[in-house]
Amino acid sequence: MVKYRMKKKNFLIIGGAGFIGRSIIKKIDKNKINIHILDLRDQNRKYFKNKKSIQIYNGDISKRQVFDQLKKKFDKVFFLAAETSTYLCEQNPLKCMRTNIIGMLNFSEWCRETKPKEIIFTSSMAVYGLKVKNIKETTELNPISNYGISKLIGEKIILQLNKIKIKIKIFRLFNVYGPGQDYNNLDQGMLSIYLIQALKNKKVLIKGSINRYRDFIFIEDVVDVMVSNFKTDKIPIYNLGNGKKIIVKSLLKKIFKNLDFNYKVIDIGAHTGDTFGSYANINKLRNKGFKPKYNLDDGLKKTIKSLRGINEYSRYFNR
Ligand SMILES: NC(=O)c1ccc[n+]([C@@H]2O[C@H](COP(=O)([O-])OP(=O)(O)OC[C@H]3O[C@@H](n4cnc5c(N)ncnc54)[C@H](O)[C@@H]3O)[C@@H](O)[C@H]2O)c1
């Protein structure tokens, strides 16, 4: 009897050493896929040591030659690498634009040469503007930050690739949180920034009003959508949030209730480019069968449970 061996698919994750990238890798690594990771950071070598199905490349996407090492015909490319902090993009616009725009242009040129079958790009709610409620993908875009502008330009560059028959999916992510987030990075991730400060210091320094609001989506929900195959619409852009408005004040209460601490909040003043409020209308993704599995209470409990298991943080519990 002749045995046929299924050809393994090749997936590339650009920015695969980050929070969302690693979570995607954990999810797809269970399947029979060759995973290729490109990132500026080298931590993945230790993390994925001895895994034959994982190939690691290092380099800065703002340098065109970095892409020359990627010679395969890829079935899927997740493009996640970015300067991700709104605050740092205001502090250092040049670095932000170099990564988020020049990096994207280099990527796009490489795509034109190698023609991957599908690209999944992570844009952001920051493309919308200062104050948005139940926002739909078709709403006028009015970014107020360098980060938001860079993401909007990224979307436009990626959409051009649709014309050369590469499948595209663009997700406008809202506030993603959960296990695996970089808890040492206090410049990105509202929930993790507050949670770590609360845990360590029993007080939280907040930049801006506690009446601001956000849409928090748990990492497992994000990954489920990003790895799923669905038929895209003519404009393949999707809000990826929970669709629930959470006011900062209520988030802080939930954090302190879960940590069982008395707390103190100090407003140290907003920074430019900070969105006042936003939450998503997720009907377009709902129509594809997506329903978030986690509400904020459940997601927060899971996040705190995972923190208890990390040596660096476990000592702060039960004080
Ligand atoms: N986490 C969120 O709440 C959120 C919200 C909206 C959009 N996004 C977008 O989702 C994507 C992933 O976010 P994340 O939370 O995993 O961020 P992250 O900061 O954890 O990961 C980003 C990765 O990109 C890499 N990177 C940065 N500059 C690079 C460069 N010049 N060359 C190569 N690699 C580089 C970093 O080393 C890092 O590993 C980003 O595009 C981000 O803008 C995230």
PDB file of N, CA and C and ligand atoms in Angstrom, residues 15-21 38-41 59-62 79-84 99 121-125 147 151 173-177 181 185 188, ligand 1:
ATOM      1  N   GLY A  15       7.358  39.150  14.776  1.00  0.00           N
ATOM      2  CA  GLY A  15       7.005  39.693  16.097  1.00  0.00           C
ATOM      3  C   GLY A  15       6.592  38.550  17.022  1.00  0.00           C
ATOM      4  N   GLY A  16       7.106  37.360  16.737  1.00  0.00           N
ATOM      5  CA  GLY A  16       6.699  36.147  17.453  1.00  0.00           C
ATOM      6  C   GLY A  16       7.280  35.997  18.845  1.00  0.00           C
ATOM      7  N   ALA A  17       8.124  36.951  19.290  1.00  0.00           N
ATOM      8  CA  ALA A  17       8.626  36.869  20.671  1.00  0.00           C
ATOM      9  C   ALA A  17       7.742  37.667  21.618  1.00  0.00           C
ATOM     10  N   GLY A  18       6.728  38.334  21.071  1.00  0.00           N
ATOM     11  CA  GLY A  18       5.879  39.187  21.903  1.00  0.00           C
ATOM     12  C   GLY A  18       4.716  38.420  22.516  1.00  0.00           C
ATOM     13  N   PHE A  19       3.878  39.167  23.219  1.00  0.00           N
ATOM     14  CA  PHE A  19       2.742  38.603  23.968  1.00  0.00           C
ATOM     15  C   PHE A  19       1.795  37.815  23.043  1.00  0.00           C
ATOM     16  N   ILE A  20       1.307  38.451  22.003  1.00  0.00           N
ATOM     17  CA  ILE A  20       0.319  37.794  21.148  1.00  0.00           C
ATOM     18  C   ILE A  20       0.998  36.730  20.269  1.00  0.00           C
ATOM     19  N   GLY A  21       2.195  37.051  19.799  1.00  0.00           N
ATOM     20  CA  GLY A  21       2.926  36.109  18.944  1.00  0.00           C
ATOM     21  C   GLY A  21       3.152  34.773  19.644  1.00  0.00           C
ATOM     22  N   LEU A  38      10.256  35.490  13.269  1.00  0.00           N
ATOM     23  CA  LEU A  38      11.219  36.588  13.087  1.00  0.00           C
ATOM     24  C   LEU A  38      10.923  37.644  14.144  1.00  0.00           C
ATOM     25  N   ASP A  39      11.956  38.027  14.884  1.00  0.00           N
ATOM     26  CA  ASP A  39      11.762  39.064  15.903  1.00  0.00           C
ATOM     27  C   ASP A  39      13.109  39.740  16.173  1.00  0.00           C
ATOM     28  N   LEU A  40      12.992  40.945  16.686  1.00  0.00           N
ATOM     29  CA  LEU A  40      14.167  41.707  17.102  1.00  0.00           C
ATOM     30  C   LEU A  40      14.819  41.042  18.310  1.00  0.00           C
ATOM     31  N   ARG A  41      13.970  40.475  19.160  1.00  0.00           N
ATOM     32  CA  ARG A  41      14.456  39.884  20.406  1.00  0.00           C
ATOM     33  C   ARG A  41      14.776  38.406  20.205  1.00  0.00           C
ATOM     34  N   GLY A  59      16.198  39.808  13.796  1.00  0.00           N
ATOM     35  CA  GLY A  59      16.520  40.981  13.001  1.00  0.00           C
ATOM     36  C   GLY A  59      15.462  42.050  13.118  1.00  0.00           C
ATOM     37  N   ASP A  60      15.875  43.219  12.642  1.00  0.00           N
ATOM     38  CA  ASP A  60      15.039  44.415  12.739  1.00  0.00           C
ATOM     39  C   ASP A  60      14.309  44.606  11.406  1.00  0.00           C
ATOM     40  N   ILE A  61      12.979  44.596  11.444  1.00  0.00           N
ATOM     41  CA  ILE A  61      12.212  44.679  10.181  1.00  0.00           C
ATOM     42  C   ILE A  61      12.396  46.007   9.446  1.00  0.00           C
ATOM     43  N   SER A  62      12.968  47.005  10.133  1.00  0.00           N
ATOM     44  CA  SER A  62      13.186  48.265   9.418  1.00  0.00           C
ATOM     45  C   SER A  62      14.405  48.173   8.485  1.00  0.00           C
ATOM     46  N   PHE A  79       1.663  39.190  10.850  1.00  0.00           N
ATOM     47  CA  PHE A  79       2.549  40.351  10.956  1.00  0.00           C
ATOM     48  C   PHE A  79       2.177  41.131  12.226  1.00  0.00           C
ATOM     49  N   LEU A  80       2.965  40.898  13.289  1.00  0.00           N
ATOM     50  CA  LEU A  80       2.649  41.482  14.605  1.00  0.00           C
ATOM     51  C   LEU A  80       3.709  42.469  15.073  1.00  0.00           C
ATOM     52  N   ALA A  81       4.908  42.399  14.497  1.00  0.00           N
ATOM     53  CA  ALA A  81       6.018  43.225  15.004  1.00  0.00           C
ATOM     54  C   ALA A  81       5.651  44.696  14.924  1.00  0.00           C
ATOM     55  N   ALA A  82       5.885  45.396  16.011  1.00  0.00           N
ATOM     56  CA  ALA A  82       5.582  46.829  16.008  1.00  0.00           C
ATOM     57  C   ALA A  82       6.169  47.487  17.245  1.00  0.00           C
ATOM     58  N   GLU A  83       6.321  48.794  17.167  1.00  0.00           N
ATOM     59  CA  GLU A  83       6.469  49.580  18.387  1.00  0.00           C
ATOM     60  C   GLU A  83       5.036  49.689  18.898  1.00  0.00           C
ATOM     61  N   THR A  84       4.743  49.069  20.042  1.00  0.00           N
ATOM     62  CA  THR A  84       3.352  48.871  20.441  1.00  0.00           C
ATOM     63  C   THR A  84       2.845  49.855  21.492  1.00  0.00           C
ATOM     64  N   THR A  99       9.872  51.472  12.642  1.00  0.00           N
ATOM     65  CA  THR A  99       9.409  50.083  12.774  1.00  0.00           C
ATOM     66  C   THR A  99       8.052  49.895  12.089  1.00  0.00           C
ATOM     67  N   PHE A 121      -2.742  40.795   9.778  1.00  0.00           N
ATOM     68  CA  PHE A 121      -2.071  41.980  10.335  1.00  0.00           C
ATOM     69  C   PHE A 121      -2.838  42.504  11.546  1.00  0.00           C
ATOM     70  N   THR A 122      -2.082  42.846  12.599  1.00  0.00           N
ATOM     71  CA  THR A 122      -2.715  43.391  13.808  1.00  0.00           C
ATOM     72  C   THR A 122      -2.657  44.911  13.779  1.00  0.00           C
ATOM     73  N   SER A 123      -3.803  45.509  13.476  1.00  0.00           N
ATOM     74  CA  SER A 123      -3.921  46.955  13.608  1.00  0.00           C
ATOM     75  C   SER A 123      -4.471  47.236  15.006  1.00  0.00           C
ATOM     76  N   SER A 124      -4.989  48.431  15.206  1.00  0.00           N
ATOM     77  CA  SER A 124      -5.369  48.810  16.569  1.00  0.00           C
ATOM     78  C   SER A 124      -6.593  49.716  16.584  1.00  0.00           C
ATOM     79  N   MET A 125      -7.264  49.696  17.712  1.00  0.00           N
ATOM     80  CA  MET A 125      -8.388  50.625  17.934  1.00  0.00           C
ATOM     81  C   MET A 125      -7.906  52.080  17.857  1.00  0.00           C
ATOM     82  N   TYR A 147       1.166  56.450  17.094  1.00  0.00           N
ATOM     83  CA  TYR A 147       0.919  55.002  17.000  1.00  0.00           C
ATOM     84  C   TYR A 147      -0.294  54.724  16.097  1.00  0.00           C
ATOM     85  N   LYS A 151      -0.392  52.773  12.468  1.00  0.00           N
ATOM     86  CA  LYS A 151      -1.212  51.580  12.229  1.00  0.00           C
ATOM     87  C   LYS A 151      -2.135  51.776  11.025  1.00  0.00           C
ATOM     88  N   LEU A 173      -7.296  45.479  16.980  1.00  0.00           N
ATOM     89  CA  LEU A 173      -7.358  44.948  18.340  1.00  0.00           C
ATOM     90  C   LEU A 173      -7.690  46.056  19.322  1.00  0.00           C
ATOM     91  N   PHE A 174      -8.506  45.695  20.317  1.00  0.00           N
ATOM     92  CA  PHE A 174      -8.753  46.609  21.426  1.00  0.00           C
ATOM     93  C   PHE A 174      -7.774  46.210  22.541  1.00  0.00           C
ATOM     94  N   ASN A 175      -8.095  46.386  23.818  1.00  0.00           N
ATOM     95  CA  ASN A 175      -7.070  46.127  24.844  1.00  0.00           C
ATOM     96  C   ASN A 175      -6.959  44.635  25.177  1.00  0.00           C
ATOM     97  N   VAL A 176      -5.875  44.033  24.723  1.00  0.00           N
ATOM     98  CA  VAL A 176      -5.678  42.601  24.935  1.00  0.00           C
ATOM     99  C   VAL A 176      -4.952  42.392  26.273  1.00  0.00           C
ATOM    100  N   TYR A 177      -5.377  41.394  27.038  1.00  0.00           N
ATOM    101  CA  TYR A 177      -4.722  41.108  28.317  1.00  0.00           C
ATOM    102  C   TYR A 177      -4.746  39.613  28.572  1.00  0.00           C
ATOM    103  N   GLN A 181       1.508  38.084  29.151  1.00  0.00           N
ATOM    104  CA  GLN A 181       1.800  39.495  28.880  1.00  0.00           C
ATOM    105  C   GLN A 181       3.150  39.854  29.531  1.00  0.00           C
ATOM    106  N   ASN A 185       7.016  45.294  31.356  1.00  0.00           N
ATOM    107  CA  ASN A 185       6.868  46.462  30.485  1.00  0.00           C
ATOM    108  C   ASN A 185       5.723  47.329  31.005  1.00  0.00           C
ATOM    109  N   GLN A 188       3.146  49.544  28.186  1.00  0.00           N
ATOM    110  CA  GLN A 188       2.119  49.031  27.276  1.00  0.00           C
ATOM    111  C   GLN A 188       1.218  48.013  27.971  1.00  0.00           C
TER     112      GLN A 188
HETATM  113  N1  LIG B   1      -1.622  43.921  23.090  1.00  0.00           N
HETATM  114  C1  LIG B   1      -2.578  44.775  22.768  1.00  0.00           C
HETATM  115  O1  LIG B   1      -3.433  45.162  23.594  1.00  0.00           O
HETATM  116  C2  LIG B   1      -2.675  45.315  21.355  1.00  0.00           C
HETATM  117  C3  LIG B   1      -3.709  46.229  21.038  1.00  0.00           C
HETATM  118  C4  LIG B   1      -3.781  46.728  19.741  1.00  0.00           C
HETATM  119  C5  LIG B   1      -2.886  46.305  18.773  1.00  0.00           C
HETATM  120  N2  LIG B   1      -1.886  45.426  19.106  1.00  0.00           N
HETATM  121  C6  LIG B   1      -0.938  45.042  18.070  1.00  0.00           C
HETATM  122  O2  LIG B   1      -0.726  43.633  18.101  1.00  0.00           O
HETATM  123  C7  LIG B   1       0.638  43.322  17.760  1.00  0.00           C
HETATM  124  C8  LIG B   1       1.271  42.449  18.826  1.00  0.00           C
HETATM  125  O3  LIG B   1       1.174  43.103  20.086  1.00  0.00           O
HETATM  126  P1  LIG B   1       1.808  42.486  21.410  1.00  0.00           P
HETATM  127  O4  LIG B   1       0.930  42.881  22.531  1.00  0.00           O
HETATM  128  O5  LIG B   1       2.163  41.062  21.213  1.00  0.00           O
HETATM  129  O6  LIG B   1       3.138  43.367  21.503  1.00  0.00           O
HETATM  130  P2  LIG B   1       4.615  42.972  21.999  1.00  0.00           P
HETATM  131  O7  LIG B   1       5.309  44.267  22.232  1.00  0.00           O
HETATM  132  O8  LIG B   1       4.527  42.004  23.129  1.00  0.00           O
HETATM  133  O9  LIG B   1       5.222  42.235  20.751  1.00  0.00           O
HETATM  134  C9  LIG B   1       5.731  42.921  19.637  1.00  0.00           C
HETATM  135  C10 LIG B   1       6.953  42.166  19.146  1.00  0.00           C
HETATM  136  O10 LIG B   1       7.478  42.886  18.022  1.00  0.00           O
HETATM  137  C11 LIG B   1       8.897  42.850  18.115  1.00  0.00           C
HETATM  138  N3  LIG B   1       9.479  43.998  17.397  1.00  0.00           N
HETATM  139  C12 LIG B   1       9.380  45.302  17.727  1.00  0.00           C
HETATM  140  N4  LIG B   1      10.087  46.060  16.879  1.00  0.00           N
HETATM  141  C13 LIG B   1      10.643  45.202  15.970  1.00  0.00           C
HETATM  142  C14 LIG B   1      11.496  45.382  14.858  1.00  0.00           C
HETATM  143  N5  LIG B   1      11.907  46.605  14.491  1.00  0.00           N
HETATM  144  N6  LIG B   1      11.890  44.277  14.165  1.00  0.00           N
HETATM  145  C15 LIG B   1      11.479  43.035  14.541  1.00  0.00           C
HETATM  146  N7  LIG B   1      10.671  42.810  15.603  1.00  0.00           N
HETATM  147  C16 LIG B   1      10.262  43.883  16.310  1.00  0.00           C
HETATM  148  C17 LIG B   1       9.185  42.948  19.603  1.00  0.00           C
HETATM  149  O11 LIG B   1      10.499  42.491  19.920  1.00  0.00           O
HETATM  150  C18 LIG B   1       8.075  42.095  20.199  1.00  0.00           C
HETATM  151  O12 LIG B   1       8.501  40.764  20.402  1.00  0.00           O
HETATM  152  C19 LIG B   1       1.323  44.671  17.566  1.00  0.00           C
HETATM  153  O13 LIG B   1       1.321  44.961  16.187  1.00  0.00           O
HETATM  154  C20 LIG B   1       0.425  45.649  18.301  1.00  0.00           C
HETATM  155  O14 LIG B   1       0.533  46.956  17.760  1.00  0.00           O
HETATM  156  C21 LIG B   1      -1.761  44.924  20.372  1.00  0.00           C
END
